[in-house]
Short mmCIF file of C-alpha atoms in Angstrom, two decimals:
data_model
loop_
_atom_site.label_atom_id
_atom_site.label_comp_id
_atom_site.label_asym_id
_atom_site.label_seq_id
_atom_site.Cartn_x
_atom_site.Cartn_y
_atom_site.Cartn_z
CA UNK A 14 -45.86 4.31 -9.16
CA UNK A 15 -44.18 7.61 -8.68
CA UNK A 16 -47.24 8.71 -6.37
CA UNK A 17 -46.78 5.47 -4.15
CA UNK A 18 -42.59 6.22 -4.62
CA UNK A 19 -43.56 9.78 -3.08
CA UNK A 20 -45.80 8.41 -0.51
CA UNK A 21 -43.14 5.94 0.71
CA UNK A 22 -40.38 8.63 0.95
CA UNK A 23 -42.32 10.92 3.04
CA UNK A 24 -43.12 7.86 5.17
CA UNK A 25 -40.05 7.33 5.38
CA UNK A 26 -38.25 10.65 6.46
CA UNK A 27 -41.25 11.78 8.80
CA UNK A 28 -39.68 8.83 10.93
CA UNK A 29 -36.79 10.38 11.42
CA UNK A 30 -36.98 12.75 14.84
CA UNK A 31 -33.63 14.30 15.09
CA UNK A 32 -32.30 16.23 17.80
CA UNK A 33 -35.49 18.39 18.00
CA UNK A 34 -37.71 15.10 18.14
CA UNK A 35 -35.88 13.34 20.38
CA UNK A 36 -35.49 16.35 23.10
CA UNK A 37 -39.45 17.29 22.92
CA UNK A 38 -40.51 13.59 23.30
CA UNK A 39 -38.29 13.16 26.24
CA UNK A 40 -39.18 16.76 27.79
CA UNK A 41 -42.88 15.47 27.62
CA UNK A 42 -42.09 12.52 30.38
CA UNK A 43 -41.65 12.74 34.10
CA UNK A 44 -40.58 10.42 37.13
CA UNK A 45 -40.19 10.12 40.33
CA UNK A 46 -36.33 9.46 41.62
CA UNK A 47 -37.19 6.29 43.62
CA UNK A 48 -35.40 4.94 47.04
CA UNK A 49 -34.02 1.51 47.33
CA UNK A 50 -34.43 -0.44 50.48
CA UNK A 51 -31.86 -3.16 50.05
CA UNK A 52 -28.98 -2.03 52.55
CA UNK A 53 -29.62 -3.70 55.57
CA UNK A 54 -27.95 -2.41 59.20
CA UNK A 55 -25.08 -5.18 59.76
CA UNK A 56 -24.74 -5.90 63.89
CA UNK A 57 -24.27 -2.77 65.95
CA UNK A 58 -21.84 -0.76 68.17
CA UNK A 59 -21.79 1.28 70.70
CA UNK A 60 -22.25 4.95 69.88
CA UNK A 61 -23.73 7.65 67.89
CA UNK A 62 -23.71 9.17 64.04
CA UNK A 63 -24.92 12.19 62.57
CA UNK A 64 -25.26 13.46 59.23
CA UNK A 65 -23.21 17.51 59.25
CA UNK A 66 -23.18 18.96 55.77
CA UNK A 67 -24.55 17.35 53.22
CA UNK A 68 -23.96 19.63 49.95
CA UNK A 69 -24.42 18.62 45.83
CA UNK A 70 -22.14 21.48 44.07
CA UNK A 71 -23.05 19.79 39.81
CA UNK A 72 -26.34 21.06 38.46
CA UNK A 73 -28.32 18.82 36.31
CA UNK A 74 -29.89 20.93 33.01
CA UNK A 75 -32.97 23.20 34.00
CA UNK A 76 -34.59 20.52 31.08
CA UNK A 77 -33.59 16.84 29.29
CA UNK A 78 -31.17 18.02 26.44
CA UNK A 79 -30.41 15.83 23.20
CA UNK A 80 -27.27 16.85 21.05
CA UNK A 81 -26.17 14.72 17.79
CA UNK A 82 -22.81 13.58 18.09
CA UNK A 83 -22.71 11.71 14.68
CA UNK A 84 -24.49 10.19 11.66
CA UNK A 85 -23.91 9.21 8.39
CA UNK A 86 -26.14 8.84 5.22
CA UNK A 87 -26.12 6.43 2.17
CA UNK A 88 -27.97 8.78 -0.75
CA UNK A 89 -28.14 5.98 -3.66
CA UNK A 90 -30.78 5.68 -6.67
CA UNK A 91 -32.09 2.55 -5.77
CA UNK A 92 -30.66 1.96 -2.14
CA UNK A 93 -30.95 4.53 0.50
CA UNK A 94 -29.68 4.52 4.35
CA UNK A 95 -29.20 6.33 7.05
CA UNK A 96 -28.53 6.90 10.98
CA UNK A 97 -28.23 9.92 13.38
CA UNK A 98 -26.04 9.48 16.79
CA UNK A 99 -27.17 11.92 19.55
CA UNK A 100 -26.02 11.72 23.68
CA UNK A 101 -28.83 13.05 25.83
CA UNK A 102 -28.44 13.99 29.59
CA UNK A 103 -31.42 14.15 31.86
CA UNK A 104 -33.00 17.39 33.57
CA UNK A 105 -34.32 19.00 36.62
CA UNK A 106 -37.81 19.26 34.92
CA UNK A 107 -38.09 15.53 34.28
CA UNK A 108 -37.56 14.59 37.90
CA UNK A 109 -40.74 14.88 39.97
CA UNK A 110 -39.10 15.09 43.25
CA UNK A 111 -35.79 17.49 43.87
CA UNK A 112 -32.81 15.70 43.33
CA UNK A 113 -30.80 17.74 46.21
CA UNK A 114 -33.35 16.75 48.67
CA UNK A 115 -33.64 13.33 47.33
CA UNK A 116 -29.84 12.68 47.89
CA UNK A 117 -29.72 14.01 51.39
CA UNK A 118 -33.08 12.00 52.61
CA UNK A 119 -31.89 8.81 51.04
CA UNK A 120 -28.62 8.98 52.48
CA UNK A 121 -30.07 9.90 55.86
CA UNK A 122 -32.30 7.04 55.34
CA UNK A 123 -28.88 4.36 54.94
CA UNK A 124 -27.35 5.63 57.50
CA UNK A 125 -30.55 4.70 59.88
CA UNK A 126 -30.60 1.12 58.14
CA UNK A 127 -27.17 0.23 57.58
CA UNK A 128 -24.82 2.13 59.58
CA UNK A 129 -22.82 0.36 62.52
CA UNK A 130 -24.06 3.42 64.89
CA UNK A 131 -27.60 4.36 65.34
CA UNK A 132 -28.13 7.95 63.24
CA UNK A 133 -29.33 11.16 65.72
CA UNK A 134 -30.04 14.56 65.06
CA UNK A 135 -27.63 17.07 66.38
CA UNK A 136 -24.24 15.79 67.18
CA UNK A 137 -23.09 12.40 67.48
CA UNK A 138 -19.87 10.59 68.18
CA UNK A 139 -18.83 10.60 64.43
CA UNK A 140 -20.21 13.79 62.65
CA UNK A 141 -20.58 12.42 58.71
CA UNK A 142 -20.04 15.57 56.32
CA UNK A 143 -20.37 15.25 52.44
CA UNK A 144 -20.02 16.99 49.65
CA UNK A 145 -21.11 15.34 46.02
CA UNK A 146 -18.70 16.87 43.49
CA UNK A 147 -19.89 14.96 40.14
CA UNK A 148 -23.14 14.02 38.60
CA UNK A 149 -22.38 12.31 35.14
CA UNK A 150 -24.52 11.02 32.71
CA UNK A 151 -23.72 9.30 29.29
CA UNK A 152 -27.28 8.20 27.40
CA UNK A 153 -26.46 8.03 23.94
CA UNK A 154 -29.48 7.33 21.40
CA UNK A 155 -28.92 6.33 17.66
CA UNK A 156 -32.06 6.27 14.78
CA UNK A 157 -31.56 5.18 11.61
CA UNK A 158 -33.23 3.61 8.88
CA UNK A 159 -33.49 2.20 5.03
CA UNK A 160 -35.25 3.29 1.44
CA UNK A 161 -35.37 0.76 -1.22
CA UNK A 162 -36.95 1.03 -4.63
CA UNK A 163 -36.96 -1.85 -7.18
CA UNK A 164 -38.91 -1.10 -10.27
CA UNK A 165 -42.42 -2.63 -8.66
CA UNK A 166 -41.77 -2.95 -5.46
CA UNK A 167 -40.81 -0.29 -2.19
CA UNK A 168 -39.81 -1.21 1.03
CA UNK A 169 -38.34 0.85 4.01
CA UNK A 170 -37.90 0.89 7.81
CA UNK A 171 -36.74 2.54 10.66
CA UNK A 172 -35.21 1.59 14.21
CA UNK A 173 -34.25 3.08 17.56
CA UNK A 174 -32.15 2.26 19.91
CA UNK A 175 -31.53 4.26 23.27
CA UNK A 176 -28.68 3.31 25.71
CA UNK A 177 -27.12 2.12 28.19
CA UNK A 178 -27.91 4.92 30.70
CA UNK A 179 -24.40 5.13 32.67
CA UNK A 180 -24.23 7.17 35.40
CA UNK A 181 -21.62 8.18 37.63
CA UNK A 182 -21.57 10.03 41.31
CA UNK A 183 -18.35 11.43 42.79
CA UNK A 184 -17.65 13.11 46.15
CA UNK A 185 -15.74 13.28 49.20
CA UNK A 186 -16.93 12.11 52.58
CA UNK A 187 -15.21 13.23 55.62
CA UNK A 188 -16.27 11.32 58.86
CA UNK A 189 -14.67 13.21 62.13
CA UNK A 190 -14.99 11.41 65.75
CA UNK A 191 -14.36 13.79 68.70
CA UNK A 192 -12.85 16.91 66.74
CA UNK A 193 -10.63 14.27 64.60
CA UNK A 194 -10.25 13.70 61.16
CA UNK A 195 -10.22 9.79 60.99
CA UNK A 196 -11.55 9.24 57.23
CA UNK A 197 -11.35 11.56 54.36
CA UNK A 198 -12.07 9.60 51.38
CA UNK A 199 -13.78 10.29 47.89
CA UNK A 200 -16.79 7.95 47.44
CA UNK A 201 -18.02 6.85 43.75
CA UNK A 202 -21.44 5.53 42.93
CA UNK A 203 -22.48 3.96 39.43
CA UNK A 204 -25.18 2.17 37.45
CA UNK A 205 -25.65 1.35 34.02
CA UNK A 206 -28.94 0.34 32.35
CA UNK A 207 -29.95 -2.28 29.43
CA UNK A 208 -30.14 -1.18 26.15
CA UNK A 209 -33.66 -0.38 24.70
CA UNK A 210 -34.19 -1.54 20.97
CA UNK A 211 -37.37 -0.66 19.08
CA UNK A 212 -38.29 -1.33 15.13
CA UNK A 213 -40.67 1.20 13.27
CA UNK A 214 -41.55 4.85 13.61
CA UNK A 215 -44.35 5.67 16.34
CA UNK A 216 -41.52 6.36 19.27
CA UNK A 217 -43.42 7.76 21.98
CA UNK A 218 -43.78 4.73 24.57
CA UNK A 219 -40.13 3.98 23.20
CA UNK A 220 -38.98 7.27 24.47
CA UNK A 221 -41.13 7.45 27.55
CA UNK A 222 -39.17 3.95 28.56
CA UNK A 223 -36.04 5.79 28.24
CA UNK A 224 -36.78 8.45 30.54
CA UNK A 225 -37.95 6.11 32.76
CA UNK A 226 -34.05 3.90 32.39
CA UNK A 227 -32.11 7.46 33.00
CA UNK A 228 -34.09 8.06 36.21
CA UNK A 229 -34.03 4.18 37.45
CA UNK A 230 -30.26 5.01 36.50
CA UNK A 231 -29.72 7.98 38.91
CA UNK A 232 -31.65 6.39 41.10
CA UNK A 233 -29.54 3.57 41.42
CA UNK A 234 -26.12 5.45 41.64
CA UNK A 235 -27.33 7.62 44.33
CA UNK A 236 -28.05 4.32 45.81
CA UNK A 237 -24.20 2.97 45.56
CA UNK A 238 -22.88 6.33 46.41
CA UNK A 239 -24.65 6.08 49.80
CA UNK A 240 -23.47 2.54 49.99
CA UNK A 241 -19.82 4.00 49.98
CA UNK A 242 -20.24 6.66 52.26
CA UNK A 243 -22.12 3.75 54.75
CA UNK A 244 -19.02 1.64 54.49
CA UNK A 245 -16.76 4.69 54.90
CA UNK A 246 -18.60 4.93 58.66
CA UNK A 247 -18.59 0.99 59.20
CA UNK A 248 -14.66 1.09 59.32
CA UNK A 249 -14.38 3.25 62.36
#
């Protein structure tokens, strides 16, 4: 019995991954940030738009990064339970395209299929400058788990759960007709993702899912930031 108690316990805490776990698991995974075609060009006007300076000043990490943020454990003879709380934030190195270049092609992209004013190179009649001024994420994962030992019989198990992904993109769109100012406005774009749930201890699709929700998460915001800056253009 105390071999199988031993046997069980090491089961049991070599589920646990932990901030180092977590972070090399989701370092392993890659994705590509993805464009979304829904926008559609409402009817159009007369006249030009161009797309000036497009600039993204927040860096994402160089790499995914996991830090705990809380936990709490349940040490007990007979009765043990846990749980670890960690926030993770998505990096450069998971994304298979660049996320700069990304922004200003997708944007560029909107403005073609849903601007009021069909998009040319060089100068137009409005001139659309932007500058994104925020990239937040907030992924927060939590792991926990249970140990229980009664006389003949051992049980334990462990869960995940990862989520939601919420991300957030700020910045300030200036749209200028004929050496005016007309709009100046700051421009927000969000998404938030489903909650992933999974029971036992082999994580590694688990995890790979949830790199695949934070990009599908970016992805999307960029998507309603562009919306906003499109609509700033559509009231002139």
């Amino acid at each position: 019995m105390r071999t199988a108690l031993l046997v069980a316990m090491a089961s049991f805490l070599g589920g646990c991954l932990g901030t180092e776990g977590f972070e090399q698991r989701l370092r392993a995974q890659t994705g590509e940030l993805m464009y979304l075609r829904e926008m559609r060009a409402p009817e159009r006007r007369p006249g030009t738009v161009s797309l000036g300076t497009f600039s993204v000043e927040p860096e994402l990490p160089p790499a995914t990064t996991v830090r705990k943020t809380g936990g709490w454990v349940v040490p007990l003879l007979l009765v043990n339970a846990w749980q670890g709380e960690y926030r993770s934030s998505l990096g450069a190195a998971q994304l298979a395209n660049d996320y700069r270049a990304f922004m200003k092609e997708s944007l560029e992209e909107d403005l073609r299929r849903a601007a009021r004013y069909r998009l040319v190179d060089g100068s137009g009649d409005l001139r659309v400058d932007v500058n994104v001024t925020k990239i937040e994420m907030s992924a927060p994962i939590a792991e926990g788990g249970h140990f229980v030992f009664l006389l003949l019989a051992v049980g334990w198990g462990n869960w995940i759960r990862a989520g939601p992904v919420d991300v957030t993109i700020e910045g300030e769109t200036i749209v200028t007709r004929a050496g005016q100012e007309p709009v100046r406005s700051t421009v927000v774009g969000r998404s938030r993702s489903r909650i992933l749930y999974r029971k036992g201890t082999n994580a590694d699709t688990y995890v790979a899912d949830f790199t695949t929700a934070m990009i599908e998460s970016l992805s999307l915001a960029v998507k309603g930031f562009n919306g906003a800056v499109v609509e700033e253009v559509n009231r002139l």
